[in-house]
mmCIF file of C-alpha atoms in Angstrom:
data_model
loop_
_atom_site.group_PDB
_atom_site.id
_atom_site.type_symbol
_atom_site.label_atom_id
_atom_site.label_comp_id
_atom_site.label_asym_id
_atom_site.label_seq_id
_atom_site.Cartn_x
_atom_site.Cartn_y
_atom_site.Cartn_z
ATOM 1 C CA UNK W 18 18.375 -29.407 -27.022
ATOM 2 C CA UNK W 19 14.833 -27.897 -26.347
ATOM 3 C CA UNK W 20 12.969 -29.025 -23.727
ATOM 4 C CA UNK W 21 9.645 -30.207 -24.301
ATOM 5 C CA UNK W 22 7.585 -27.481 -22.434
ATOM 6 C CA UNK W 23 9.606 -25.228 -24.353
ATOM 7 C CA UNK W 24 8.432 -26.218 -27.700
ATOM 8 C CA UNK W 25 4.826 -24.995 -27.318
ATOM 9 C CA UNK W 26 1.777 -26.605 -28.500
ATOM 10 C CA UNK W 27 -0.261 -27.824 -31.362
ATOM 11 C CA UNK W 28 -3.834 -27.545 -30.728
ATOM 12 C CA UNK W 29 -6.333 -29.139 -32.970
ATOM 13 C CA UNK W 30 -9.338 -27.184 -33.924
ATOM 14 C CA UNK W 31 -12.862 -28.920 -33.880
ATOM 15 C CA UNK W 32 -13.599 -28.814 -37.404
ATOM 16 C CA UNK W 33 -10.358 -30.235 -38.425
ATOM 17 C CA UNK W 34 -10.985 -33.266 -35.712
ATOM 18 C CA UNK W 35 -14.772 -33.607 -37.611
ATOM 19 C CA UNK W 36 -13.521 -33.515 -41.060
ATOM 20 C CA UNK W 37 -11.089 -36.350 -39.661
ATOM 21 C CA UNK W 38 -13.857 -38.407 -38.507
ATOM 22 C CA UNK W 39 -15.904 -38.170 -41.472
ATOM 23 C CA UNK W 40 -13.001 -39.230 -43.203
ATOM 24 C CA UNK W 41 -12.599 -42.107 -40.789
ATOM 25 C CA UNK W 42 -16.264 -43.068 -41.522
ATOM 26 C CA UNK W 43 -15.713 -43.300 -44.650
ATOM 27 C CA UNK W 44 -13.210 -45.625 -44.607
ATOM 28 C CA UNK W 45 -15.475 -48.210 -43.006
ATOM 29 C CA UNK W 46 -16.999 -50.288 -45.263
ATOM 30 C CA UNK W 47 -20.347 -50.176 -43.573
ATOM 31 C CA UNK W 48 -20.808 -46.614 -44.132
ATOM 32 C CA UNK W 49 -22.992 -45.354 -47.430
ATOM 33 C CA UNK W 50 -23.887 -41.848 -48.319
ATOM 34 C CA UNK W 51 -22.910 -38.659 -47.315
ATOM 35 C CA UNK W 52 -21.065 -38.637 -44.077
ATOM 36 C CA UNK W 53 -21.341 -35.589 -41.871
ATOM 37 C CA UNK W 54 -19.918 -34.899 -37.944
ATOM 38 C CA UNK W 55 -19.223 -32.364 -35.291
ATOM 39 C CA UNK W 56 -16.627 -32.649 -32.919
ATOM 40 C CA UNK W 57 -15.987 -30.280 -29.559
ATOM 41 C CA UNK W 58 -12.129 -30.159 -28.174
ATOM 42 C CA UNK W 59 -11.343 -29.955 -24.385
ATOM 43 C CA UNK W 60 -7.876 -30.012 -24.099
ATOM 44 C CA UNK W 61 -6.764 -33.187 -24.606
ATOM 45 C CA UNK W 62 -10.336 -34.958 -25.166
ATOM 46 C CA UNK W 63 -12.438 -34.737 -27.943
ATOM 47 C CA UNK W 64 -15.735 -35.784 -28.547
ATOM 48 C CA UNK W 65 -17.491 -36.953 -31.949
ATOM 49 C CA UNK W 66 -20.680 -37.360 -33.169
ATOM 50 C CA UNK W 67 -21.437 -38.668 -36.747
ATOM 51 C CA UNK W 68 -24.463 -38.636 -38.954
ATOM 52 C CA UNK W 69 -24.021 -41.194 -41.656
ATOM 53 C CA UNK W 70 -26.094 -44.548 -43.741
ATOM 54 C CA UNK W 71 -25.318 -47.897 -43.385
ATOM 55 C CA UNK W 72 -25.772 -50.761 -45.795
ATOM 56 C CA UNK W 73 -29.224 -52.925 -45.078
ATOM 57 C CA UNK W 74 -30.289 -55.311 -44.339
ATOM 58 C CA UNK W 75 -27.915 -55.975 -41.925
ATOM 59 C CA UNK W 76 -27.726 -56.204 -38.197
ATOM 60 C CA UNK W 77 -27.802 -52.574 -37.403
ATOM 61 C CA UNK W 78 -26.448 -52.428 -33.933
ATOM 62 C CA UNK W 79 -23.458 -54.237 -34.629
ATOM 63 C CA UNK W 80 -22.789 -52.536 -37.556
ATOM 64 C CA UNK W 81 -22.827 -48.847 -36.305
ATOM 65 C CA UNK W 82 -20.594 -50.330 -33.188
ATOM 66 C CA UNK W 83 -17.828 -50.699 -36.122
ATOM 67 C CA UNK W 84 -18.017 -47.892 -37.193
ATOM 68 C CA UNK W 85 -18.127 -45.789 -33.577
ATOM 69 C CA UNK W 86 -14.840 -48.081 -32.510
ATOM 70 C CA UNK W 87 -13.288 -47.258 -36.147
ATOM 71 C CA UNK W 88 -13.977 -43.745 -35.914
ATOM 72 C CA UNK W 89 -12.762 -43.311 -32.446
ATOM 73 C CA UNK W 90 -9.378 -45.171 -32.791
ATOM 74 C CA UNK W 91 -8.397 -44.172 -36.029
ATOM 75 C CA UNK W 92 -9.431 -40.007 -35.081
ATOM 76 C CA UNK W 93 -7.044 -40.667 -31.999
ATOM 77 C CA UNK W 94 -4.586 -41.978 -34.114
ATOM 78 C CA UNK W 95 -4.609 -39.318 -36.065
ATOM 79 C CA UNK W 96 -5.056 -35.855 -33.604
ATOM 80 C CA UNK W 97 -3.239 -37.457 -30.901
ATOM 81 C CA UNK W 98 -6.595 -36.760 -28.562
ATOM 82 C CA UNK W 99 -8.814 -39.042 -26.699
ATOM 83 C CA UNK W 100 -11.406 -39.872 -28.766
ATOM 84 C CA UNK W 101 -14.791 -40.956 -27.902
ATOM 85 C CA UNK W 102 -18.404 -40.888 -30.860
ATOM 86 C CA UNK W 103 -20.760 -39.713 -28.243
ATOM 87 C CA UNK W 104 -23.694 -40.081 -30.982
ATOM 88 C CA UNK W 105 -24.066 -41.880 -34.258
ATOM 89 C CA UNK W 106 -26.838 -40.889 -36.458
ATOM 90 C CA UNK W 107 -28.294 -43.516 -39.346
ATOM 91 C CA UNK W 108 -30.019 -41.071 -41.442
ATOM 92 C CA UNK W 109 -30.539 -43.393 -44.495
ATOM 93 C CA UNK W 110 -30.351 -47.600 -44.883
ATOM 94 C CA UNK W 111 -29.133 -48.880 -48.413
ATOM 95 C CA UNK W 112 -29.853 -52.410 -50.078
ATOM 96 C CA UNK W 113 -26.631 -53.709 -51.974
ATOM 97 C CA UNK W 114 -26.978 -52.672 -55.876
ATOM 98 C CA UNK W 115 -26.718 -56.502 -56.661
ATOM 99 C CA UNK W 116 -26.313 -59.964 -55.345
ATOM 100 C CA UNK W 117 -28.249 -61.736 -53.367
ATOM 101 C CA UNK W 118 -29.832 -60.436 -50.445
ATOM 102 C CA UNK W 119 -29.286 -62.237 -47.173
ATOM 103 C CA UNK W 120 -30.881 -61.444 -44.409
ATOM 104 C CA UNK W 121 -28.328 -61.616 -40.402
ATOM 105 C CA UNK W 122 -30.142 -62.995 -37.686
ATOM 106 C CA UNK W 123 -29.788 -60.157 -34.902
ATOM 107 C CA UNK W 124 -27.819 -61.190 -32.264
ATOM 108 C CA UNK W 125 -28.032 -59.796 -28.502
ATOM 109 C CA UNK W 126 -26.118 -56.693 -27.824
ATOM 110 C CA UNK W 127 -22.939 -56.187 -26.738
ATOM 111 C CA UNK W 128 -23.214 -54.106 -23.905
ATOM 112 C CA UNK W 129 -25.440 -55.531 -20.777
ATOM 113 C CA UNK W 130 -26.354 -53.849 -17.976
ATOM 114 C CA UNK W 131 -25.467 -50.819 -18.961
ATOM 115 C CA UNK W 132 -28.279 -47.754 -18.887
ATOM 116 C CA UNK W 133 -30.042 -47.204 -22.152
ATOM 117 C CA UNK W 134 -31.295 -43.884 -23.112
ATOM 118 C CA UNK W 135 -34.938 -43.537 -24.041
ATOM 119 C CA UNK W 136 -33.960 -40.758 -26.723
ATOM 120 C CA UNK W 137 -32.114 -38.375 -27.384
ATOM 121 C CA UNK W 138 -32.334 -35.061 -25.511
ATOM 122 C CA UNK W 139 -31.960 -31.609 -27.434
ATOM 123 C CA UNK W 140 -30.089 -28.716 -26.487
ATOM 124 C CA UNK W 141 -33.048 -26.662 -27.720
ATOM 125 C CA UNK W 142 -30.608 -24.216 -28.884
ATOM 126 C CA UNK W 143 -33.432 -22.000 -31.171
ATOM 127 C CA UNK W 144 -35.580 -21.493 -27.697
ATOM 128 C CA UNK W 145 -32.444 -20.867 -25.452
ATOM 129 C CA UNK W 146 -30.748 -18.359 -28.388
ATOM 130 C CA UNK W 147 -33.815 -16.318 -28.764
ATOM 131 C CA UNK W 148 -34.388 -15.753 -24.858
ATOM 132 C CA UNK W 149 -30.510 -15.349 -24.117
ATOM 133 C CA UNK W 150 -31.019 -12.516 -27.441
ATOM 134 C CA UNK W 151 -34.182 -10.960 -25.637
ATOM 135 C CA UNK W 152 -33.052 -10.806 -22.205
ATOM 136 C CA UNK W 153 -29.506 -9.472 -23.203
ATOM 137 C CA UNK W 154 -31.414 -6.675 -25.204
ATOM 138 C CA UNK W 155 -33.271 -5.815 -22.376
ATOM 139 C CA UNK W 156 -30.480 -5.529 -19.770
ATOM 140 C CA UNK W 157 -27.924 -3.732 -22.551
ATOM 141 C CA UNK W 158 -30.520 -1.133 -22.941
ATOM 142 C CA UNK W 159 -30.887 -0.266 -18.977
ATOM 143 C CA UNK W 160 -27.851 -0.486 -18.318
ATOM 144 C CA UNK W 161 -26.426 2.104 -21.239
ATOM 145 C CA UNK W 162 -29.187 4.666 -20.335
ATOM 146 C CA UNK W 163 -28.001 4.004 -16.433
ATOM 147 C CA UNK W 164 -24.667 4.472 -17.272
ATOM 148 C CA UNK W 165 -25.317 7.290 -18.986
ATOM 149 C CA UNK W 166 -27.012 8.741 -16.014
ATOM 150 C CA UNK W 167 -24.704 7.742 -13.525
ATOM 151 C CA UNK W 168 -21.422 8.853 -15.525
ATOM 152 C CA UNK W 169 -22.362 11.467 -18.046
ATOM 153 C CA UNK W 170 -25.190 13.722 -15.817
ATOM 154 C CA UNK W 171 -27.526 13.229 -18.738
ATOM 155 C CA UNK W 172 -31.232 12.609 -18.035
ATOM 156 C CA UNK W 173 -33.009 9.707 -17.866
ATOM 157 C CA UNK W 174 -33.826 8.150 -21.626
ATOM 158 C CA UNK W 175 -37.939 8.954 -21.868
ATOM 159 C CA UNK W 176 -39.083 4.947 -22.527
ATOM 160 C CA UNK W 177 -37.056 4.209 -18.594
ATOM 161 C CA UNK W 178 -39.097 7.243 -16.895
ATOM 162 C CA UNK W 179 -42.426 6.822 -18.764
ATOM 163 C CA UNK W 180 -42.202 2.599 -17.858
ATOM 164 C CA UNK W 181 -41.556 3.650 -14.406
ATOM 165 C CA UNK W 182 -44.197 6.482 -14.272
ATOM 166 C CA UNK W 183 -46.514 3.725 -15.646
ATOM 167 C CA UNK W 184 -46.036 0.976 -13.234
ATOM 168 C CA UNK W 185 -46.318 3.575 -10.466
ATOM 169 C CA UNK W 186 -49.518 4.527 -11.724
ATOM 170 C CA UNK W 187 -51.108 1.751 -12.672
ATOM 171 C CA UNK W 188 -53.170 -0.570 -10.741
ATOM 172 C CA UNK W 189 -52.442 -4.665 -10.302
ATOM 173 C CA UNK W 190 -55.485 -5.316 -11.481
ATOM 174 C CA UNK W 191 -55.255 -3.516 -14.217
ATOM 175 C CA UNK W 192 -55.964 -5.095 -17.722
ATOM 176 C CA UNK W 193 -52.571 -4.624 -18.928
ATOM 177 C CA UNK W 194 -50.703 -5.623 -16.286
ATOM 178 C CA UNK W 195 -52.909 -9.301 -16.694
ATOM 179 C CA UNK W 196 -51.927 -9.419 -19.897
ATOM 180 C CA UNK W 197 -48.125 -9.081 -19.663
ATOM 181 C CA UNK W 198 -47.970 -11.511 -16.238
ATOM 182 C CA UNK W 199 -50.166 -13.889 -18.515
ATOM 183 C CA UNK W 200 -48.108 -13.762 -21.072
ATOM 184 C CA UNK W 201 -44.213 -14.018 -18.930
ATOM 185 C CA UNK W 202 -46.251 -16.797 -17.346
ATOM 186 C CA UNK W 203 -47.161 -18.661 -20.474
ATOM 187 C CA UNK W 204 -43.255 -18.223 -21.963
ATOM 188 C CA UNK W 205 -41.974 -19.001 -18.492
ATOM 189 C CA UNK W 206 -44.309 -22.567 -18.819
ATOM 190 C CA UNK W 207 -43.233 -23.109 -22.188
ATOM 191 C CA UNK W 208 -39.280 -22.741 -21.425
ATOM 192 C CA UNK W 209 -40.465 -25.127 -18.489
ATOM 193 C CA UNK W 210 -41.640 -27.778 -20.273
ATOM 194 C CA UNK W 211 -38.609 -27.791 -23.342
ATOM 195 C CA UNK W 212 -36.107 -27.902 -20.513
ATOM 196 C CA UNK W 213 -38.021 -30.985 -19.333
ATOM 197 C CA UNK W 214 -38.660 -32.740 -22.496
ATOM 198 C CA UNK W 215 -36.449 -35.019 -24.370
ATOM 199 C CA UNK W 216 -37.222 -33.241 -28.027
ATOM 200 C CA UNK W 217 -35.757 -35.075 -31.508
ATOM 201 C CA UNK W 218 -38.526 -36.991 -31.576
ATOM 202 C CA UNK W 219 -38.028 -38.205 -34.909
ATOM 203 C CA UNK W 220 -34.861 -40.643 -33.865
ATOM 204 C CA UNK W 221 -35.434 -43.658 -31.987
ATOM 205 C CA UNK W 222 -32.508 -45.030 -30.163
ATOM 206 C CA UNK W 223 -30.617 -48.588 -30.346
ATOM 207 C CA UNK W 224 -30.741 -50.563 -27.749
ATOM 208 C CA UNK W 225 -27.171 -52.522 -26.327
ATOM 209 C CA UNK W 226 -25.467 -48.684 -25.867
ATOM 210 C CA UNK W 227 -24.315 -46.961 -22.555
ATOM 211 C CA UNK W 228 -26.216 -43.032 -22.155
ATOM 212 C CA UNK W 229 -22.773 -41.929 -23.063
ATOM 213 C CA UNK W 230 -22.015 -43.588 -26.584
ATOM 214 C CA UNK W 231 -25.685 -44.249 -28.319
ATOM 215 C CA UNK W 232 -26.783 -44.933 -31.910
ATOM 216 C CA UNK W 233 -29.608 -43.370 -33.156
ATOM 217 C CA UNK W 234 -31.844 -44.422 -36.931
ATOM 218 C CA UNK W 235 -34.051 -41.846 -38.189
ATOM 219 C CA UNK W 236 -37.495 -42.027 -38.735
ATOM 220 C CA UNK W 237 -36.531 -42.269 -42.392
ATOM 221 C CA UNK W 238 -34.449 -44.934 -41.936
ATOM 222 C CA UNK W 239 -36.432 -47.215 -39.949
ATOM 223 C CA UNK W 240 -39.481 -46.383 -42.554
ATOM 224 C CA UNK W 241 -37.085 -47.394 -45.581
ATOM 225 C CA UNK W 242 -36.341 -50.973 -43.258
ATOM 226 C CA UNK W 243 -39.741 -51.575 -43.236
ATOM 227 C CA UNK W 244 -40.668 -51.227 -46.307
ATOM 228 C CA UNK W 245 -37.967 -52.764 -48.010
ATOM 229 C CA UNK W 246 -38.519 -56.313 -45.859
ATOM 230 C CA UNK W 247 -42.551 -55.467 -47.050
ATOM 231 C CA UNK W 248 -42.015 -55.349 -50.681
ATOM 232 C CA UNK W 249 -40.690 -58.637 -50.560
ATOM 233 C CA UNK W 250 -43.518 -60.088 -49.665
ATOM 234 C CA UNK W 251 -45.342 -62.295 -52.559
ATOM 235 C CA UNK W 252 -47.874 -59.954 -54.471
ATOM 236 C CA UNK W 253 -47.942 -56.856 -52.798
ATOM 237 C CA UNK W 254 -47.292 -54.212 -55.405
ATOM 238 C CA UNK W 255 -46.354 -50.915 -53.105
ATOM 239 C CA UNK W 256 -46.068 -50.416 -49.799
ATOM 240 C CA UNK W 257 -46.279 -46.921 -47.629
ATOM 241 C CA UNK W 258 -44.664 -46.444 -44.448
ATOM 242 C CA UNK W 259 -45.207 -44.043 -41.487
ATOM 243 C CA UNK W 260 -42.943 -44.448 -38.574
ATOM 244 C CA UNK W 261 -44.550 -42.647 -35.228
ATOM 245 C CA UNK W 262 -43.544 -42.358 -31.438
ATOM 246 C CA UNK W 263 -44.159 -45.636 -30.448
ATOM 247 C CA UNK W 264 -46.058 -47.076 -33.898
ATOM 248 C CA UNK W 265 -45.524 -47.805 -36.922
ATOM 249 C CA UNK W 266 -48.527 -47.933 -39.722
ATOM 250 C CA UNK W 267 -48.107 -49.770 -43.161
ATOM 251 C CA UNK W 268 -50.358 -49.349 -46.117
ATOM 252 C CA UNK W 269 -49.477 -51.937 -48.683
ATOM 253 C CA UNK W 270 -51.253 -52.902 -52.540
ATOM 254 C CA UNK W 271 -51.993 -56.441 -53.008
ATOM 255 C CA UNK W 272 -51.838 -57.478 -56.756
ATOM 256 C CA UNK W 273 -52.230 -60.914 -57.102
ATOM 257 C CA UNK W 274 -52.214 -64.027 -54.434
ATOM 258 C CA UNK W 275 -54.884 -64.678 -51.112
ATOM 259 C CA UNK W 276 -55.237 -61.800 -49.251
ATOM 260 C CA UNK W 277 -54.858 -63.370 -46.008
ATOM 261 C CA UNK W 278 -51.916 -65.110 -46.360
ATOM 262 C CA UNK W 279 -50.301 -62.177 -48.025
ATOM 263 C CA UNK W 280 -51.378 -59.712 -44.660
ATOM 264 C CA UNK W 281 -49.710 -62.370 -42.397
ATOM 265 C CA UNK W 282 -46.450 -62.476 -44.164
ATOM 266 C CA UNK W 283 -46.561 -58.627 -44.913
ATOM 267 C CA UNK W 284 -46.970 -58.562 -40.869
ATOM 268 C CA UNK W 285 -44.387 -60.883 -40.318
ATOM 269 C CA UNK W 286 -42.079 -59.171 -42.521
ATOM 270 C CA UNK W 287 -42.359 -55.898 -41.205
ATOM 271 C CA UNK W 288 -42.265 -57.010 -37.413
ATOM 272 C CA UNK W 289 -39.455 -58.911 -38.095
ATOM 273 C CA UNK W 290 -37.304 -55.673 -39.858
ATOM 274 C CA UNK W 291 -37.978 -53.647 -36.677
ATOM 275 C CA UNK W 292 -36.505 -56.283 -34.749
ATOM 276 C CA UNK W 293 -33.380 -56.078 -37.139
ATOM 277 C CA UNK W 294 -33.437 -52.360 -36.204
ATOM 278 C CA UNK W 295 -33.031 -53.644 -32.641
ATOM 279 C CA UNK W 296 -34.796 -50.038 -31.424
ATOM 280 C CA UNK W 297 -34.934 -49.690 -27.346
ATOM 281 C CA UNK W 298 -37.992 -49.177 -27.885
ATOM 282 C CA UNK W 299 -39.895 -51.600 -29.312
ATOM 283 C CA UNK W 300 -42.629 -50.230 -31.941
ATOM 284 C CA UNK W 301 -46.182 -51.580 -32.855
ATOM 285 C CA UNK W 302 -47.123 -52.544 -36.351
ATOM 286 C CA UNK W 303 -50.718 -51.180 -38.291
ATOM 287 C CA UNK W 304 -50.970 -52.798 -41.220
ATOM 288 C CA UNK W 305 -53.692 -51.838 -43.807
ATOM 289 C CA UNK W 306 -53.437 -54.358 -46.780
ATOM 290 C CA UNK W 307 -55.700 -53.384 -50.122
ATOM 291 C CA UNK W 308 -56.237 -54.976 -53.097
ATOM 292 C CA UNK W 309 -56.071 -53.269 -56.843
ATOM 293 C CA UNK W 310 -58.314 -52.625 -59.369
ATOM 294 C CA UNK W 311 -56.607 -55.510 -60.934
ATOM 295 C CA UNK W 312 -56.041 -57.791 -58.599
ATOM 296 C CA UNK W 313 -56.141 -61.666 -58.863
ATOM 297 C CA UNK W 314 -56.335 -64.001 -56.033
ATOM 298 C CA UNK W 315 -54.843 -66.571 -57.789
ATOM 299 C CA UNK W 316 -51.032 -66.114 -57.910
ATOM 300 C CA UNK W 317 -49.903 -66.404 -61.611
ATOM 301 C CA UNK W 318 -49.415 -70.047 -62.355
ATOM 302 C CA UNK W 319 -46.678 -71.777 -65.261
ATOM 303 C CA UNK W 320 -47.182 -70.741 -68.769
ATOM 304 C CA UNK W 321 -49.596 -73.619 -70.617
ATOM 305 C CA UNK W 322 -47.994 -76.270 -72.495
ATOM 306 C CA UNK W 323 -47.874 -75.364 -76.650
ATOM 307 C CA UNK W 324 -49.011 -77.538 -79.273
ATOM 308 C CA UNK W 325 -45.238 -78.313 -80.082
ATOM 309 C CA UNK W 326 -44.860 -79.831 -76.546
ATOM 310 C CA UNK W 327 -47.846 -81.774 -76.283
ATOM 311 C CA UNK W 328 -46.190 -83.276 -80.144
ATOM 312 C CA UNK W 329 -42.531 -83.368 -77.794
ATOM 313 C CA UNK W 330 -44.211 -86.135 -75.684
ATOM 314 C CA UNK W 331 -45.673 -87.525 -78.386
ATOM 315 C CA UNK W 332 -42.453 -88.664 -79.615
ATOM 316 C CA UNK W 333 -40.704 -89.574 -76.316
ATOM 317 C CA UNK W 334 -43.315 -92.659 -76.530
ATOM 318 C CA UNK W 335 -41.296 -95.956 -77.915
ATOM 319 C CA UNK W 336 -42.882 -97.175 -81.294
ATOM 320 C CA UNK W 337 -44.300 -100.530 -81.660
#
């Protein structure tokens, strides 16, 4: 018989372990749309992150922890690796084709006193690829003409002597030299301050999640919440939602029914949808209410009694 260390090993690549959790995802019943995920392999850990829609309305914290525990359990099952959804990404919220709508209270979440993330930092990888790119071009290029010096005998490339030559020359103070230490200065700065800002500032995180397994909704998705829970509201004909930083402003059409009743519950409504979203940071609400060119203020009342009902009660009288 073979012994085990003898056997060799099966390694799973990354994309196989994220087409595995997509297809775990999908298998939840809380997950709608187009599932999508990245994975990175270390050995014998692995770790997930999905972007995917869930079904609303619905208490969203809860729901996403289903799928993250799903996903993580039944990749694991599957790879044989130690599975753990660093990030899950609600890019899209989906009302039930048909039925009736019912609206979950939201509950406190599961995890206490744990450290919630703000946001979500970026990698910046765009900033970091094009300086790596620069500065790699840079050093290549002195150190082939310096090699070529040092090994080969052959003279110094003319754009190395002529730099040199220049900078020799040239005074500090010189209008040139300003420029180029402004400008190093002013990319230096700018590195600076994306290494020390958060970035993806269009996802708002969910509060009741450790900094090491968070849920994230989109802009999008908290903008579609909003105005779903809006539209409901008795008379208003369309609604527009903008989802900021830390606000969130609602433009709605009144068509029929008092005005200020209808701004209170279209306040209420939209107030009480972010607090389904359960975000960790908790958003204002701007709400501009207008009426139509045809609006009412009286709601629309019962249809008038025919001729043929007035005769109905007529003859539900007893005869003499």
């Amino acid at each position: 018989m073979i012994p085990a260390a003898a056997r060799g090993t099966t390694t799973v690549s990354a994309r196989a372990v994220a087409r595995i959790a997509q297809q775990a995802a999908t298998e939840t019943p809380n997950a709608v749309g187009t599932v999508r995920g990245t994975a990175s392999v270390r050995g014998q850990r692995a770790e997930v992150s999905v972007r995917l829609g869930l079904p609303w309305p619905a208490e969203l914290g809860r729901r996403a922890g289903e799928v993250q525990r799903h996903v993580a359990s039944r990749t694991g099952e599957l790879t044989g690796l130690s599975v753990r959804v660093a990030r899950l990404r609600v890019v899209r919220l989906q009302r039930p084709a048909g039925g009736t709508v019912v609206f979950e209270k939201a509950t406190a979440p599961a995890a206490r006193g744990r450290r919630v993330p703000r946001r979500w930092w970026s990698a910046r990888p765009t900033p970091v690829v094009v300086a790596a790119l620069l500065g790699a071009a840079a050093a290549g290029l002195l150190t082939a003409d310096m090699a070529s010096v040092r090994l080969f005998g052959n003279a110094p490339a003319a754009w190395r002597t002529g730099l040199v030559d220049r900078l020799a020359t040239t005074s500090p103070a010189a209008g040139s030299v300003t420029v180029a230490a402004s400008a190093m200065a002013v990319a230096g700065l700018w590195l600076l301050l994306l290494a020390c800002t958060p970035g993806l500032r269009k996802r708002h995180v969910v509060a009741g999640f450790s900094a090491r397994r968070s849920i994230a909704l989109d802009r999008s998705a908290v903008a579609s919440a909003v105005r779903d829970r809006v539209l409901d509201t008795d008379g208003v004909d369309s609604v527009r939602v903008r989802v900021g930083r830390r606000r969130v402003r609602v433009r709605a059409d009144l068509a029929f029914g008092d005005r200020a009743a209808a701004r209170e519950q279209a306040g209420a409504a939209a107030r009480d949808a972010l607090a389904d979203c359960r975000l960790n940071r908790p958003l204002r609400v701007g709400l501009r209410l207008r009426t139509t060119s045809a609006w009412d203020p009286a709601p629309p009342g019962p249809e008038p009694a025919s001729a043929g009902g007035t005769v109905g009660e007529a003859e539900l009288k007893e005869s003499p």
